[in-house]
């Protein structure tokens, strides 16, 4: 499992864009998004951490790798939209 903190991912549109970018880099990867914590978790099948990070960055976001084992589950909260959803 690879995990990234993406603080500039603020809404469902952002999450969808990141998911599409990751699937383009590794079409069989399992992608889980937690908007409340700004986390992207990926179970890759082909791509390595750098390729996944590059895919997120090329989509226009700022990924910061985090240790998946250190993630603590927090209650889901609705994140304020960045305004891109209209």
PDB file of C-alpha atoms in Angstrom:
ATOM      1  CA  UNK A   1       0.000   0.000   0.000  1.00  0.00           C
ATOM      2  CA  UNK A   2       1.302   3.433  -0.966  1.00  0.00           C
ATOM      3  CA  UNK A   3      -0.184   6.520   0.664  1.00  0.00           C
ATOM      4  CA  UNK A   4       0.059  10.200  -0.166  1.00  0.00           C
ATOM      5  CA  UNK A   5      -1.148  13.287   1.643  1.00  0.00           C
ATOM      6  CA  UNK A   6      -2.562  15.671  -0.954  1.00  0.00           C
ATOM      7  CA  UNK A   7      -3.564  18.856   0.855  1.00  0.00           C
ATOM      8  CA  UNK A   8      -4.693  20.565  -2.357  1.00  0.00           C
ATOM      9  CA  UNK A   9      -7.268  17.789  -3.014  1.00  0.00           C
ATOM     10  CA  UNK A  10     -10.399  19.440  -1.648  1.00  0.00           C
ATOM     11  CA  UNK A  11     -13.471  17.979  -3.356  1.00  0.00           C
ATOM     12  CA  UNK A  12     -14.948  15.095  -5.283  1.00  0.00           C
ATOM     13  CA  UNK A  13     -13.770  16.518  -8.593  1.00  0.00           C
ATOM     14  CA  UNK A  14     -10.197  16.599  -7.292  1.00  0.00           C
ATOM     15  CA  UNK A  15     -10.506  13.009  -6.068  1.00  0.00           C
ATOM     16  CA  UNK A  16     -11.862  11.889  -9.437  1.00  0.00           C
ATOM     17  CA  UNK A  17      -9.034  13.620 -11.306  1.00  0.00           C
ATOM     18  CA  UNK A  18      -6.415  11.989  -9.084  1.00  0.00           C
ATOM     19  CA  UNK A  19      -8.052   8.572  -9.412  1.00  0.00           C
ATOM     20  CA  UNK A  20      -8.063   8.854 -13.216  1.00  0.00           C
ATOM     21  CA  UNK A  21      -4.406   9.903 -13.219  1.00  0.00           C
ATOM     22  CA  UNK A  22      -3.419   6.964 -11.013  1.00  0.00           C
ATOM     23  CA  UNK A  23      -5.425   4.518 -13.142  1.00  0.00           C
ATOM     24  CA  UNK A  24      -3.626   5.836 -16.222  1.00  0.00           C
ATOM     25  CA  UNK A  25      -0.301   5.027 -14.540  1.00  0.00           C
ATOM     26  CA  UNK A  26      -1.469   1.628 -13.236  1.00  0.00           C
ATOM     27  CA  UNK A  27      -4.863   0.582 -14.583  1.00  0.00           C
ATOM     28  CA  UNK A  28      -5.324  -2.282 -12.118  1.00  0.00           C
ATOM     29  CA  UNK A  29      -4.369  -0.313  -9.015  1.00  0.00           C
ATOM     30  CA  UNK A  30      -6.878  -0.076  -6.188  1.00  0.00           C
ATOM     31  CA  UNK A  31      -7.338   3.584  -5.246  1.00  0.00           C
ATOM     32  CA  UNK A  32      -8.958   4.748  -2.002  1.00  0.00           C
ATOM     33  CA  UNK A  33      -9.542   8.431  -1.295  1.00  0.00           C
ATOM     34  CA  UNK A  34     -10.211  10.031   2.098  1.00  0.00           C
ATOM     35  CA  UNK A  35     -11.127  13.649   1.389  1.00  0.00           C
ATOM     36  CA  UNK A  36     -11.460  14.552   5.060  1.00  0.00           C
ATOM     37  CA  UNK A  37      -7.841  13.618   5.751  1.00  0.00           C
ATOM     38  CA  UNK A  38      -6.605  14.575   2.258  1.00  0.00           C
ATOM     39  CA  UNK A  39      -5.272  11.036   1.807  1.00  0.00           C
ATOM     40  CA  UNK A  40      -4.821   8.977  -1.328  1.00  0.00           C
ATOM     41  CA  UNK A  41      -4.097   5.297  -0.732  1.00  0.00           C
ATOM     42  CA  UNK A  42      -3.033   3.086  -3.608  1.00  0.00           C
ATOM     43  CA  UNK A  43      -2.486  -0.636  -3.908  1.00  0.00           C
ATOM     44  CA  UNK A  44      -0.411  -0.696  -7.097  1.00  0.00           C
ATOM     45  CA  UNK A  45      -0.028  -3.674  -9.406  1.00  0.00           C
ATOM     46  CA  UNK A  46       2.617  -2.248 -11.748  1.00  0.00           C
ATOM     47  CA  UNK A  47       3.667   1.281 -10.844  1.00  0.00           C
ATOM     48  CA  UNK A  48       6.170   2.184  -8.147  1.00  0.00           C
ATOM     49  CA  UNK A  49       5.875   5.004  -5.611  1.00  0.00           C
ATOM     50  CA  UNK A  50       7.640   7.533  -7.833  1.00  0.00           C
ATOM     51  CA  UNK A  51       5.407   6.767 -10.828  1.00  0.00           C
ATOM     52  CA  UNK A  52       2.303   7.148  -8.668  1.00  0.00           C
ATOM     53  CA  UNK A  53       3.576  10.405  -7.188  1.00  0.00           C
ATOM     54  CA  UNK A  54       4.415  11.697 -10.664  1.00  0.00           C
ATOM     55  CA  UNK A  55       0.917  10.847 -11.904  1.00  0.00           C
ATOM     56  CA  UNK A  56      -0.671  12.855  -9.084  1.00  0.00           C
ATOM     57  CA  UNK A  57       1.708  15.780  -9.698  1.00  0.00           C
ATOM     58  CA  UNK A  58       1.044  15.748 -13.449  1.00  0.00           C
ATOM     59  CA  UNK A  59      -2.681  15.989 -12.656  1.00  0.00           C
ATOM     60  CA  UNK A  60      -1.913  19.294 -10.910  1.00  0.00           C
ATOM     61  CA  UNK A  61      -1.704  18.272  -7.260  1.00  0.00           C
ATOM     62  CA  UNK A  62       1.038  18.119  -4.638  1.00  0.00           C
ATOM     63  CA  UNK A  63       1.499  14.578  -3.282  1.00  0.00           C
ATOM     64  CA  UNK A  64       3.536  13.961  -0.136  1.00  0.00           C
ATOM     65  CA  UNK A  65       4.318  10.286   0.515  1.00  0.00           C
ATOM     66  CA  UNK A  66       3.314   9.049   3.972  1.00  0.00           C
ATOM     67  CA  UNK A  67       3.777   5.715   5.695  1.00  0.00           C
ATOM     68  CA  UNK A  68       0.531   3.769   5.294  1.00  0.00           C
ATOM     69  CA  UNK A  69       1.173   2.030   8.628  1.00  0.00           C
ATOM     70  CA  UNK A  70       1.121   5.361  10.506  1.00  0.00           C
ATOM     71  CA  UNK A  71      -2.305   6.419   9.279  1.00  0.00           C
ATOM     72  CA  UNK A  72      -4.892   6.694  12.013  1.00  0.00           C
ATOM     73  CA  UNK A  73      -8.544   6.390  11.147  1.00  0.00           C
ATOM     74  CA  UNK A  74     -10.455   9.543  11.942  1.00  0.00           C
ATOM     75  CA  UNK A  75     -14.162  10.164  11.526  1.00  0.00           C
ATOM     76  CA  UNK A  76     -14.997  11.214   7.988  1.00  0.00           C
ATOM     77  CA  UNK A  77     -15.807  14.881   7.665  1.00  0.00           C
ATOM     78  CA  UNK A  78     -17.047  16.764   4.704  1.00  0.00           C
ATOM     79  CA  UNK A  79     -14.356  18.930   3.190  1.00  0.00           C
ATOM     80  CA  UNK A  80     -15.059  22.383   1.881  1.00  0.00           C
ATOM     81  CA  UNK A  81     -15.160  22.438  -1.885  1.00  0.00           C
ATOM     82  CA  UNK A  82     -12.478  24.315  -3.761  1.00  0.00           C
ATOM     83  CA  UNK A  83     -15.107  25.785  -6.061  1.00  0.00           C
ATOM     84  CA  UNK A  84     -14.260  23.683  -9.124  1.00  0.00           C
ATOM     85  CA  UNK A  85     -17.553  21.749  -8.976  1.00  0.00           C
ATOM     86  CA  UNK A  86     -19.681  24.783  -9.668  1.00  0.00           C
TER      87      UNK A  86
END
